[in-house]
Structures are given as C-alpha cells and as structure tokens.
C-alpha cells in the first residue's frame, strides 16, 4: 500500500450523527471548490471544480478494508463508512464507483459534501448511491455566499440550489443539511428565514445548525451567539424542519443516564428547552430549580429568549479562534 493510501481511512471515531464511523479522506489536502472563511483547514490554495481521479479506487477500498479489519479485530463496531475528506469529496470522479465497491462490506455509507457540484447529473448519481448525505447550505443569498464560502469563480449559486432540490426529489436515503451560523455574516433573522424556507422544501430527515468550534481560516470569523443560534433553531422549527444543533458537544437526546444534570446537558446540547419543559423534567426527577441555578452559575448553560418565551440551552463552547465543518 502506498504511503498516501495508508492515511485515507481513519477511525473509527464516535459521531453523534453516525455512531461509530470510519472516515474516508478521498481528497488529498486540501483541494476544494470553496475557500470558506470558517474552514478549519485554512484557506484553499488549490481550488478546483473539475472532477478527477485523485487516488485509484482500489487504494481507497484497501485502506478502508484494512481499517474495518482492525476495528473488528478490536471488537469495535462500525456503523458508517463516511466520506469526509480534507476538501470536497465529490471532486473525486470515482466516488460513485467507490461507494459501489464499499457496499460489499455491508456497512452504511455516508457523504458530507459542500453541495457545490450537485448541479451536475453525474455528481447527483454518485451521491444517490450513498445511504446518508449531508448537504451544506449556509445561505441562499448570492452576496453572502461569496462572502462566506468564497466559491471557485465558475460556480453559480442558482445551479447549486436547483441541483440540491433535484437531488432531494430523487434521493431515497437519509438527506440531512448543515448550516454554519456566523456572527454578522449569515445569522440575521431574515437571511436565516430564507435558508429555512429553502430547506423546508427539501424535507430533510434532519437539519443541523452548526457553529465554528475549531480555528477558522480567517481570524476575524466569530461564531453566532447563543441568542442567534437559538433564534435560528426556532426559525427552522417554524418551517416544520427537524432541526438540531451541532455545536461540538456529543449530546444524545435518547441516552438517559438517570443523572438529571447530565441528561439536561445532553438534551440542551442538541436543542434548547423551554422553561416549562425544564420544570417538568425537574419535577419528574423530584429535583428543585437549584439544579438549573447551579448549571447557570457554572456557565454550563445559559438562559435565552425567543418570542417572549424563556429557553435554556447549552453554553456554546468558546472558540479557540476556531471553526469546523469536519465533525462527522
Ligand atoms: S469548510 Fe469544507 S467546503 Fe469549505 S473550504 Fe473547507 S473543506 Fe472546503
């Protein structure tokens, strides 16, 4: 196996969205169609839009098989094989073939894409072979798109949005979306509403609202605040979208540990809880409001408001000058 191929597959890593996932880095760092201001890999110096062979499919398959074998040897489960490279996965012209080849492993396949090439029929066909696809939709506004995603000059936003809609109509797997909210860039209520309206038309299984949690390409980038993230969540909900946060905490709404504090933190990592909902949980557990006060004092949660209603949510992690899309 070549040196590079050894680095293609990594993990398994635990992921809230995908369980135990083996990551597949099918793009050499960092080739991308975008140069997002929040990218954790820094600016894109190698911008491309032409799909190419970047590794031989066999190299990718060998590397992944090797990882699966190792994981199984250690009795670790593998729930997903996830294309989540240091760049844009659909630039790999063999993506569809690789997905087909990997299916023999009997493990579900996921792809996390920035959606930029989805206007192309061959990209839609390739993504259509996966079981779970995450599409980046940070904005539907041309000016903001140029500001936040800094696309390759030949890309056209309307083609991407049309491609996303077309794909969502034909895709039979789990479609999810991911929207990164940045302070004073794309977190205004009107802009978020337009994104939510577009996403609602796709009927995704889930829509994730994320914030930067690792160092961003541009130092001036800051995450949307708790209030803005909470507002974004409610705007998505108003459109009937199954929204959740992706803010760097491995919360799991369904894993009740019996420890009220942990359970509250776990739920609040995924979405805010209304004041009356918090009271109900406390009364079920026979606990008093002091639990909430303690979490507020410890700055683990914060109180916020939307439409004159109080909500409690997880305090966002302070960004060590940072951002990501890469969490699987
Ligand atoms: S965040 Fe993703 S889409 Fe944006 S530049 Fe980085 S790798 Fe490309």
mmCIF file of C-alpha atoms and ligand atoms in Angstrom:
data_model
loop_
_atom_site.group_PDB
_atom_site.id
_atom_site.type_symbol
_atom_site.label_atom_id
_atom_site.label_comp_id
_atom_site.label_asym_id
_atom_site.label_seq_id
_atom_site.Cartn_x
_atom_site.Cartn_y
_atom_site.Cartn_z
ATOM 1 C CA UNK A 1 0.000 0.000 0.000
ATOM 2 C CA UNK A 2 1.293 3.459 -0.865
ATOM 3 C CA UNK A 3 2.082 5.932 1.939
ATOM 4 C CA UNK A 4 -0.874 8.154 0.992
ATOM 5 C CA UNK A 5 -3.318 5.278 0.885
ATOM 6 C CA UNK A 6 -2.484 4.388 4.456
ATOM 7 C CA UNK A 7 -3.812 7.765 5.505
ATOM 8 C CA UNK A 8 -7.044 7.589 3.515
ATOM 9 C CA UNK A 9 -9.174 5.790 6.099
ATOM 10 C CA UNK A 10 -9.231 6.870 9.746
ATOM 11 C CA UNK A 11 -11.088 5.956 12.906
ATOM 12 C CA UNK A 12 -13.488 4.570 13.852
ATOM 13 C CA UNK A 13 -14.460 7.828 15.534
ATOM 14 C CA UNK A 14 -17.621 8.278 17.600
ATOM 15 C CA UNK A 15 -20.122 10.592 15.980
ATOM 16 C CA UNK A 16 -23.453 11.764 17.325
ATOM 17 C CA UNK A 17 -24.970 11.619 13.895
ATOM 18 C CA UNK A 18 -23.489 8.388 12.607
ATOM 19 C CA UNK A 19 -22.485 6.276 15.583
ATOM 20 C CA UNK A 20 -19.062 4.645 15.135
ATOM 21 C CA UNK A 21 -17.783 5.936 11.822
ATOM 22 C CA UNK A 22 -14.715 5.146 9.746
ATOM 23 C CA UNK A 23 -13.756 8.356 7.946
ATOM 24 C CA UNK A 24 -12.598 8.269 4.325
ATOM 25 C CA UNK A 25 -10.277 11.041 3.233
ATOM 26 C CA UNK A 26 -10.666 10.578 -0.531
ATOM 27 C CA UNK A 27 -9.213 14.006 -1.405
ATOM 28 C CA UNK A 28 -5.569 14.973 -0.847
ATOM 29 C CA UNK A 29 -5.361 18.041 1.413
ATOM 30 C CA UNK A 30 -6.671 20.486 0.557
ATOM 31 C CA UNK A 31 -8.423 20.532 -2.780
ATOM 32 C CA UNK A 32 -11.791 22.228 -2.676
ATOM 33 C CA UNK A 33 -14.334 24.142 -4.746
ATOM 34 C CA UNK A 34 -14.766 26.597 -1.866
ATOM 35 C CA UNK A 35 -12.499 28.537 0.438
ATOM 36 C CA UNK A 36 -14.889 29.048 3.346
ATOM 37 C CA UNK A 37 -13.960 31.782 5.789
ATOM 38 C CA UNK A 38 -14.568 29.333 8.646
ATOM 39 C CA UNK A 39 -12.684 26.351 7.189
ATOM 40 C CA UNK A 40 -10.630 24.566 9.835
ATOM 41 C CA UNK A 41 -8.079 23.594 7.188
ATOM 42 C CA UNK A 42 -7.167 27.205 6.369
ATOM 43 C CA UNK A 43 -7.552 28.937 3.019
ATOM 44 C CA UNK A 44 -7.857 26.829 -0.129
ATOM 45 C CA UNK A 45 -4.790 27.276 -2.298
ATOM 46 C CA UNK A 46 -5.788 24.521 -4.670
ATOM 47 C CA UNK A 47 -9.275 25.454 -5.881
ATOM 48 C CA UNK A 48 -10.749 23.123 -8.468
ATOM 49 C CA UNK A 49 -14.118 22.321 -9.959
ATOM 50 C CA UNK A 50 -13.111 19.567 -12.396
ATOM 51 C CA UNK A 51 -13.766 16.076 -11.118
ATOM 52 C CA UNK A 52 -10.630 13.963 -11.325
ATOM 53 C CA UNK A 53 -9.071 10.717 -10.249
ATOM 54 C CA UNK A 54 -7.131 11.656 -7.130
ATOM 55 C CA UNK A 55 -6.486 8.134 -5.845
ATOM 56 C CA UNK A 56 -7.055 4.809 -7.528
ATOM 57 C CA UNK A 57 -10.379 3.435 -6.209
ATOM 58 C CA UNK A 58 -8.519 0.252 -5.161
ATOM 59 C CA UNK A 59 -6.221 2.296 -2.886
ATOM 60 C CA UNK A 60 -9.260 3.761 -1.135
ATOM 61 C CA UNK A 61 -11.036 0.421 -0.826
ATOM 62 C CA UNK A 62 -7.880 -1.320 0.501
ATOM 63 C CA UNK A 63 -7.328 1.386 3.081
ATOM 64 C CA UNK A 64 -10.956 1.222 4.273
ATOM 65 C CA UNK A 65 -10.989 -2.597 4.352
ATOM 66 C CA UNK A 66 -7.838 -2.519 6.403
ATOM 67 C CA UNK A 67 -9.445 -0.178 8.949
ATOM 68 C CA UNK A 68 -12.584 -2.312 9.133
ATOM 69 C CA UNK A 69 -10.450 -5.387 9.750
ATOM 70 C CA UNK A 70 -8.521 -3.649 12.523
ATOM 71 C CA UNK A 71 -11.715 -2.328 14.138
ATOM 72 C CA UNK A 72 -13.302 -5.779 14.037
ATOM 73 C CA UNK A 73 -10.148 -7.282 15.460
ATOM 74 C CA UNK A 74 -10.562 -4.982 18.459
ATOM 75 C CA UNK A 75 -14.280 -5.816 18.613
ATOM 76 C CA UNK A 76 -15.180 -2.205 17.776
ATOM 77 C CA UNK A 77 -18.419 -1.751 15.884
ATOM 78 C CA UNK A 78 -18.547 0.253 12.662
ATOM 79 C CA UNK A 79 -21.907 1.842 11.819
ATOM 80 C CA UNK A 80 -20.895 4.033 8.882
ATOM 81 C CA UNK A 81 -18.169 4.495 6.307
ATOM 82 C CA UNK A 82 -18.098 8.272 5.844
ATOM 83 C CA UNK A 83 -16.550 10.289 3.036
ATOM 84 C CA UNK A 84 -15.389 13.364 4.964
ATOM 85 C CA UNK A 85 -12.129 14.470 3.369
ATOM 86 C CA UNK A 86 -9.789 17.448 3.639
ATOM 87 C CA UNK A 87 -11.594 19.058 0.729
ATOM 88 C CA UNK A 88 -14.724 18.414 -1.316
ATOM 89 C CA UNK A 89 -15.476 14.673 -1.721
ATOM 90 C CA UNK A 90 -17.422 14.989 -4.981
ATOM 91 C CA UNK A 91 -14.278 16.255 -6.754
ATOM 92 C CA UNK A 92 -13.287 12.585 -6.782
ATOM 93 C CA UNK A 93 -14.563 11.323 -10.136
ATOM 94 C CA UNK A 94 -14.594 7.740 -8.842
ATOM 95 C CA UNK A 95 -16.814 8.491 -5.838
ATOM 96 C CA UNK A 96 -19.789 6.522 -7.190
ATOM 97 C CA UNK A 97 -17.618 3.524 -8.082
ATOM 98 C CA UNK A 98 -16.003 3.598 -4.634
ATOM 99 C CA UNK A 99 -19.397 3.673 -2.917
ATOM 100 C CA UNK A 100 -20.493 0.675 -5.015
ATOM 101 C CA UNK A 101 -17.309 -1.217 -4.162
ATOM 102 C CA UNK A 102 -17.629 -0.457 -0.445
ATOM 103 C CA UNK A 103 -21.208 -1.724 -0.305
ATOM 104 C CA UNK A 104 -19.853 -5.268 -0.264
ATOM 105 C CA UNK A 105 -18.695 -4.561 3.302
ATOM 106 C CA UNK A 106 -22.332 -4.455 4.443
ATOM 107 C CA UNK A 107 -21.852 -1.130 6.252
ATOM 108 C CA UNK A 108 -23.862 2.004 5.518
ATOM 109 C CA UNK A 109 -22.159 4.756 3.527
ATOM 110 C CA UNK A 110 -22.312 8.494 4.284
ATOM 111 C CA UNK A 111 -21.021 11.512 2.336
ATOM 112 C CA UNK A 112 -20.564 15.006 3.754
ATOM 113 C CA UNK A 113 -20.466 17.430 0.822
ATOM 114 C CA UNK A 114 -20.441 21.193 0.411
ATOM 115 C CA UNK A 115 -23.077 20.745 -2.363
ATOM 116 C CA UNK A 116 -21.156 22.939 -4.810
ATOM 117 C CA UNK A 117 -21.081 20.388 -7.662
ATOM 118 C CA UNK A 118 -24.542 18.941 -7.142
ATOM 119 C CA UNK A 119 -25.850 20.776 -10.201
ATOM 120 C CA UNK A 120 -24.032 18.093 -12.232
ATOM 121 C CA UNK A 121 -26.007 14.967 -13.061
ATOM 122 C CA UNK A 122 -23.003 12.652 -12.503
ATOM 123 C CA UNK A 123 -22.480 14.080 -9.001
ATOM 124 C CA UNK A 124 -26.159 13.540 -8.172
ATOM 125 C CA UNK A 125 -25.890 9.955 -9.451
ATOM 126 C CA UNK A 126 -22.831 9.296 -7.284
ATOM 127 C CA UNK A 127 -24.344 10.808 -4.141
ATOM 128 C CA UNK A 128 -27.544 8.901 -4.834
ATOM 129 C CA UNK A 129 -25.678 5.645 -4.175
ATOM 130 C CA UNK A 130 -24.952 6.589 -0.546
ATOM 131 C CA UNK A 131 -27.243 5.816 2.395
ATOM 132 C CA UNK A 132 -26.842 9.195 4.114
ATOM 133 C CA UNK A 133 -25.866 12.506 2.554
ATOM 134 C CA UNK A 134 -25.216 15.797 4.308
ATOM 135 C CA UNK A 135 -25.529 18.940 2.176
ATOM 136 C CA UNK A 136 -24.005 22.248 3.189
ATOM 137 C CA UNK A 137 -26.453 25.155 2.860
ATOM 138 C CA UNK A 138 -25.019 28.199 4.645
ATOM 139 C CA UNK A 139 -27.026 30.755 2.686
ATOM 140 C CA UNK A 140 -29.280 31.185 -0.336
ATOM 141 C CA UNK A 141 -28.092 34.740 -0.928
ATOM 142 C CA UNK A 142 -25.541 35.259 -3.667
ATOM 143 C CA UNK A 143 -23.674 38.075 -1.916
ATOM 144 C CA UNK A 144 -23.415 36.215 1.389
ATOM 145 C CA UNK A 145 -22.421 33.028 -0.452
ATOM 146 C CA UNK A 146 -19.459 34.836 -1.998
ATOM 147 C CA UNK A 147 -18.541 36.251 1.391
ATOM 148 C CA UNK A 148 -18.802 33.057 3.436
ATOM 149 C CA UNK A 149 -17.988 30.196 1.041
ATOM 150 C CA UNK A 150 -15.728 32.102 -1.399
ATOM 151 C CA UNK A 151 -16.598 29.779 -4.310
ATOM 152 C CA UNK A 152 -14.498 28.986 -7.376
ATOM 153 C CA UNK A 153 -15.233 31.662 -9.989
ATOM 154 C CA UNK A 154 -17.076 29.313 -12.338
ATOM 155 C CA UNK A 155 -19.703 28.203 -9.806
ATOM 156 C CA UNK A 156 -23.244 29.621 -9.900
ATOM 157 C CA UNK A 157 -25.370 29.589 -6.751
ATOM 158 C CA UNK A 158 -28.677 29.076 -8.579
ATOM 159 C CA UNK A 159 -27.306 25.920 -10.261
ATOM 160 C CA UNK A 160 -26.368 24.592 -6.840
ATOM 161 C CA UNK A 161 -29.756 25.368 -5.291
ATOM 162 C CA UNK A 162 -31.546 23.799 -8.282
ATOM 163 C CA UNK A 163 -29.263 20.760 -8.040
ATOM 164 C CA UNK A 164 -29.991 20.390 -4.325
ATOM 165 C CA UNK A 165 -33.752 20.490 -4.976
ATOM 166 C CA UNK A 166 -33.469 17.978 -7.821
ATOM 167 C CA UNK A 167 -31.346 15.635 -5.723
ATOM 168 C CA UNK A 168 -33.708 15.845 -2.760
ATOM 169 C CA UNK A 169 -36.569 14.713 -5.015
ATOM 170 C CA UNK A 170 -34.795 11.594 -6.207
ATOM 171 C CA UNK A 171 -32.666 10.566 -3.219
ATOM 172 C CA UNK A 172 -34.073 7.609 -1.308
ATOM 173 C CA UNK A 173 -31.575 7.602 1.578
ATOM 174 C CA UNK A 174 -31.349 9.935 4.569
ATOM 175 C CA UNK A 175 -30.845 13.516 3.484
ATOM 176 C CA UNK A 176 -29.603 15.998 6.073
ATOM 177 C CA UNK A 177 -28.464 19.596 5.771
ATOM 178 C CA UNK A 178 -25.870 21.593 7.646
ATOM 179 C CA UNK A 179 -25.868 25.350 8.083
ATOM 180 C CA UNK A 180 -22.957 27.127 9.751
ATOM 181 C CA UNK A 181 -24.061 30.278 11.549
ATOM 182 C CA UNK A 182 -21.515 33.085 11.807
ATOM 183 C CA UNK A 183 -21.958 36.292 13.712
ATOM 184 C CA UNK A 184 -22.812 39.253 11.482
ATOM 185 C CA UNK A 185 -22.315 37.176 8.344
ATOM 186 C CA UNK A 186 -25.373 34.932 7.908
ATOM 187 C CA UNK A 187 -27.121 34.923 11.292
ATOM 188 C CA UNK A 188 -29.691 37.693 10.728
ATOM 189 C CA UNK A 189 -33.310 36.577 11.143
ATOM 190 C CA UNK A 190 -34.348 37.393 7.583
ATOM 191 C CA UNK A 191 -31.423 35.543 5.996
ATOM 192 C CA UNK A 192 -31.933 32.504 8.232
ATOM 193 C CA UNK A 193 -35.634 32.500 7.372
ATOM 194 C CA UNK A 194 -34.831 32.344 3.650
ATOM 195 C CA UNK A 195 -32.441 29.438 4.243
ATOM 196 C CA UNK A 196 -35.094 27.688 6.358
ATOM 197 C CA UNK A 197 -37.752 28.162 3.678
ATOM 198 C CA UNK A 198 -35.459 26.633 1.086
ATOM 199 C CA UNK A 199 -34.504 23.728 3.348
ATOM 200 C CA UNK A 200 -38.149 23.055 4.281
ATOM 201 C CA UNK A 201 -38.832 22.427 0.571
ATOM 202 C CA UNK A 202 -36.277 19.587 0.635
ATOM 203 C CA UNK A 203 -37.985 17.704 3.500
ATOM 204 C CA UNK A 204 -34.667 16.591 5.022
ATOM 205 C CA UNK A 205 -34.579 13.971 7.761
ATOM 206 C CA UNK A 206 -32.669 16.483 9.939
ATOM 207 C CA UNK A 207 -31.158 19.927 9.583
ATOM 208 C CA UNK A 208 -28.128 20.747 11.644
ATOM 209 C CA UNK A 209 -27.248 24.241 12.763
ATOM 210 C CA UNK A 210 -23.553 24.409 13.459
ATOM 211 C CA UNK A 211 -21.075 26.973 14.681
ATOM 212 C CA UNK A 212 -17.296 27.173 14.329
ATOM 213 C CA UNK A 213 -15.543 25.182 17.011
ATOM 214 C CA UNK A 214 -12.012 24.982 15.621
ATOM 215 C CA UNK A 215 -9.650 27.690 14.375
ATOM 216 C CA UNK A 216 -11.104 29.277 11.221
ATOM 217 C CA UNK A 217 -9.312 30.204 8.008
ATOM 218 C CA UNK A 218 -9.923 33.880 8.778
ATOM 219 C CA UNK A 219 -9.116 35.189 12.242
ATOM 220 C CA UNK A 220 -11.965 37.705 12.292
ATOM 221 C CA UNK A 221 -14.619 34.994 11.986
ATOM 222 C CA UNK A 222 -16.757 34.579 15.090
ATOM 223 C CA UNK A 223 -19.498 32.181 15.918
ATOM 224 C CA UNK A 224 -23.135 33.229 16.152
ATOM 225 C CA UNK A 225 -24.077 33.828 19.799
ATOM 226 C CA UNK A 226 -26.391 31.657 21.890
ATOM 227 C CA UNK A 227 -29.276 34.053 21.190
ATOM 228 C CA UNK A 228 -28.657 33.915 17.471
ATOM 229 C CA UNK A 229 -28.306 30.133 17.453
ATOM 230 C CA UNK A 230 -31.488 29.796 19.496
ATOM 231 C CA UNK A 231 -33.306 32.159 17.139
ATOM 232 C CA UNK A 232 -32.034 30.193 14.130
ATOM 233 C CA UNK A 233 -33.296 26.966 15.690
ATOM 234 C CA UNK A 234 -36.780 28.415 16.180
ATOM 235 C CA UNK A 235 -36.925 29.884 12.692
ATOM 236 C CA UNK A 236 -36.106 26.396 11.329
ATOM 237 C CA UNK A 237 -38.746 24.843 13.592
ATOM 238 C CA UNK A 238 -41.357 27.341 12.397
ATOM 239 C CA UNK A 239 -40.817 25.947 8.912
ATOM 240 C CA UNK A 240 -41.548 22.435 10.194
ATOM 241 C CA UNK A 241 -37.885 21.397 9.979
ATOM 242 C CA UNK A 242 -36.455 18.733 12.299
ATOM 243 C CA UNK A 243 -33.610 20.970 13.495
ATOM 244 C CA UNK A 244 -30.750 20.171 15.845
ATOM 245 C CA UNK A 245 -27.582 21.884 16.934
ATOM 246 C CA UNK A 246 -24.164 20.625 16.008
ATOM 247 C CA UNK A 247 -22.081 22.643 18.381
ATOM 248 C CA UNK A 248 -19.276 20.363 19.373
ATOM 249 C CA UNK A 249 -20.958 18.535 22.246
ATOM 250 C CA UNK A 250 -21.633 14.870 21.824
ATOM 251 C CA UNK A 251 -25.160 15.111 23.216
ATOM 252 C CA UNK A 252 -27.555 12.261 22.728
ATOM 253 C CA UNK A 253 -31.196 13.059 23.338
ATOM 254 C CA UNK A 254 -32.131 9.455 23.744
ATOM 255 C CA UNK A 255 -29.471 8.316 26.168
ATOM 256 C CA UNK A 256 -30.961 8.971 29.576
ATOM 257 C CA UNK A 257 -28.399 8.175 32.177
ATOM 258 C CA UNK A 258 -30.634 8.751 35.176
ATOM 259 C CA UNK A 259 -28.333 11.585 36.229
ATOM 260 C CA UNK A 260 -30.529 14.669 35.803
ATOM 261 C CA UNK A 261 -27.683 17.139 35.328
ATOM 262 C CA UNK A 262 -26.078 15.048 32.629
ATOM 263 C CA UNK A 263 -29.390 14.387 30.945
ATOM 264 C CA UNK A 264 -30.264 18.090 30.888
ATOM 265 C CA UNK A 265 -26.867 18.976 29.452
ATOM 266 C CA UNK A 266 -27.185 16.233 26.903
ATOM 267 C CA UNK A 267 -30.599 17.421 25.662
ATOM 268 C CA UNK A 268 -29.539 21.068 25.727
ATOM 269 C CA UNK A 269 -26.547 20.227 23.537
ATOM 270 C CA UNK A 270 -28.978 19.321 20.801
ATOM 271 C CA UNK A 271 -31.753 21.889 21.223
ATOM 272 C CA UNK A 272 -32.997 24.484 23.714
ATOM 273 C CA UNK A 273 -35.610 23.529 26.323
ATOM 274 C CA UNK A 274 -38.485 25.809 27.255
ATOM 275 C CA UNK A 275 -38.751 26.875 30.873
ATOM 276 C CA UNK A 276 -41.899 24.786 31.425
ATOM 277 C CA UNK A 277 -40.181 21.760 29.878
ATOM 278 C CA UNK A 278 -37.288 22.160 32.301
ATOM 279 C CA UNK A 279 -39.732 22.383 35.215
ATOM 280 C CA UNK A 280 -41.455 19.210 34.075
ATOM 281 C CA UNK A 281 -38.151 17.328 33.904
ATOM 282 C CA UNK A 282 -37.195 18.577 37.368
ATOM 283 C CA UNK A 283 -40.484 17.536 38.871
ATOM 284 C CA UNK A 284 -40.267 14.062 37.293
ATOM 285 C CA UNK A 285 -36.840 13.658 38.852
ATOM 286 C CA UNK A 286 -38.051 15.121 42.141
ATOM 287 C CA UNK A 287 -35.445 17.863 41.975
ATOM 288 C CA UNK A 288 -35.616 21.591 42.574
ATOM 289 C CA UNK A 289 -34.772 24.634 40.476
ATOM 290 C CA UNK A 290 -31.413 24.808 42.255
ATOM 291 C CA UNK A 291 -30.079 22.260 39.724
ATOM 292 C CA UNK A 292 -30.626 24.846 36.976
ATOM 293 C CA UNK A 293 -29.168 27.658 39.070
ATOM 294 C CA UNK A 294 -26.048 25.606 39.651
ATOM 295 C CA UNK A 295 -25.625 24.908 35.924
ATOM 296 C CA UNK A 296 -26.126 28.634 35.213
ATOM 297 C CA UNK A 297 -23.515 29.633 37.803
ATOM 298 C CA UNK A 298 -21.106 27.041 36.421
ATOM 299 C CA UNK A 299 -21.727 28.620 32.993
ATOM 300 C CA UNK A 300 -22.615 25.239 31.545
ATOM 301 C CA UNK A 301 -25.994 26.502 30.357
ATOM 302 C CA UNK A 302 -27.480 29.899 29.639
ATOM 303 C CA UNK A 303 -30.930 31.386 29.666
ATOM 304 C CA UNK A 304 -32.125 32.914 26.430
ATOM 305 C CA UNK A 305 -35.403 34.113 24.907
ATOM 306 C CA UNK A 306 -37.402 33.729 21.744
ATOM 307 C CA UNK A 307 -40.827 35.315 21.166
ATOM 308 C CA UNK A 308 -41.101 36.306 24.844
ATOM 309 C CA UNK A 309 -40.566 32.712 25.972
ATOM 310 C CA UNK A 310 -37.627 31.694 28.133
ATOM 311 C CA UNK A 311 -35.373 28.894 26.956
ATOM 312 C CA UNK A 312 -32.367 27.165 28.437
ATOM 313 C CA UNK A 313 -29.578 25.925 26.249
ATOM 314 C CA UNK A 314 -26.036 24.647 26.452
ATOM 315 C CA UNK A 315 -23.473 27.425 26.605
ATOM 316 C CA UNK A 316 -21.634 27.391 23.289
ATOM 317 C CA UNK A 317 -18.027 26.258 23.507
ATOM 318 C CA UNK A 318 -15.715 29.247 23.379
ATOM 319 C CA UNK A 319 -13.986 29.161 20.060
ATOM 320 C CA UNK A 320 -10.212 28.882 20.370
ATOM 321 C CA UNK A 321 -10.204 31.157 17.348
ATOM 322 C CA UNK A 322 -11.908 28.364 15.566
ATOM 323 C CA UNK A 323 -14.222 26.625 13.182
ATOM 324 C CA UNK A 324 -15.196 23.346 11.601
ATOM 325 C CA UNK A 325 -17.295 21.517 9.218
ATOM 326 C CA UNK A 326 -15.380 18.344 9.740
ATOM 327 C CA UNK A 327 -17.272 16.825 12.624
ATOM 328 C CA UNK A 328 -18.937 13.671 11.425
HETATM 329 S S1 LIG B 1 -15.175 24.136 5.042
HETATM 330 FE FE1 LIG B 1 -15.357 22.396 3.641
HETATM 331 S S2 LIG B 1 -16.217 23.325 1.792
HETATM 332 FE FE2 LIG B 1 -15.413 24.988 2.985
HETATM 333 S S3 LIG B 1 -13.312 25.284 2.220
HETATM 334 FE FE3 LIG B 1 -13.189 23.905 3.988
HETATM 335 S S4 LIG B 1 -13.226 21.873 3.080
HETATM 336 FE FE4 LIG B 1 -13.988 23.283 1.510
#
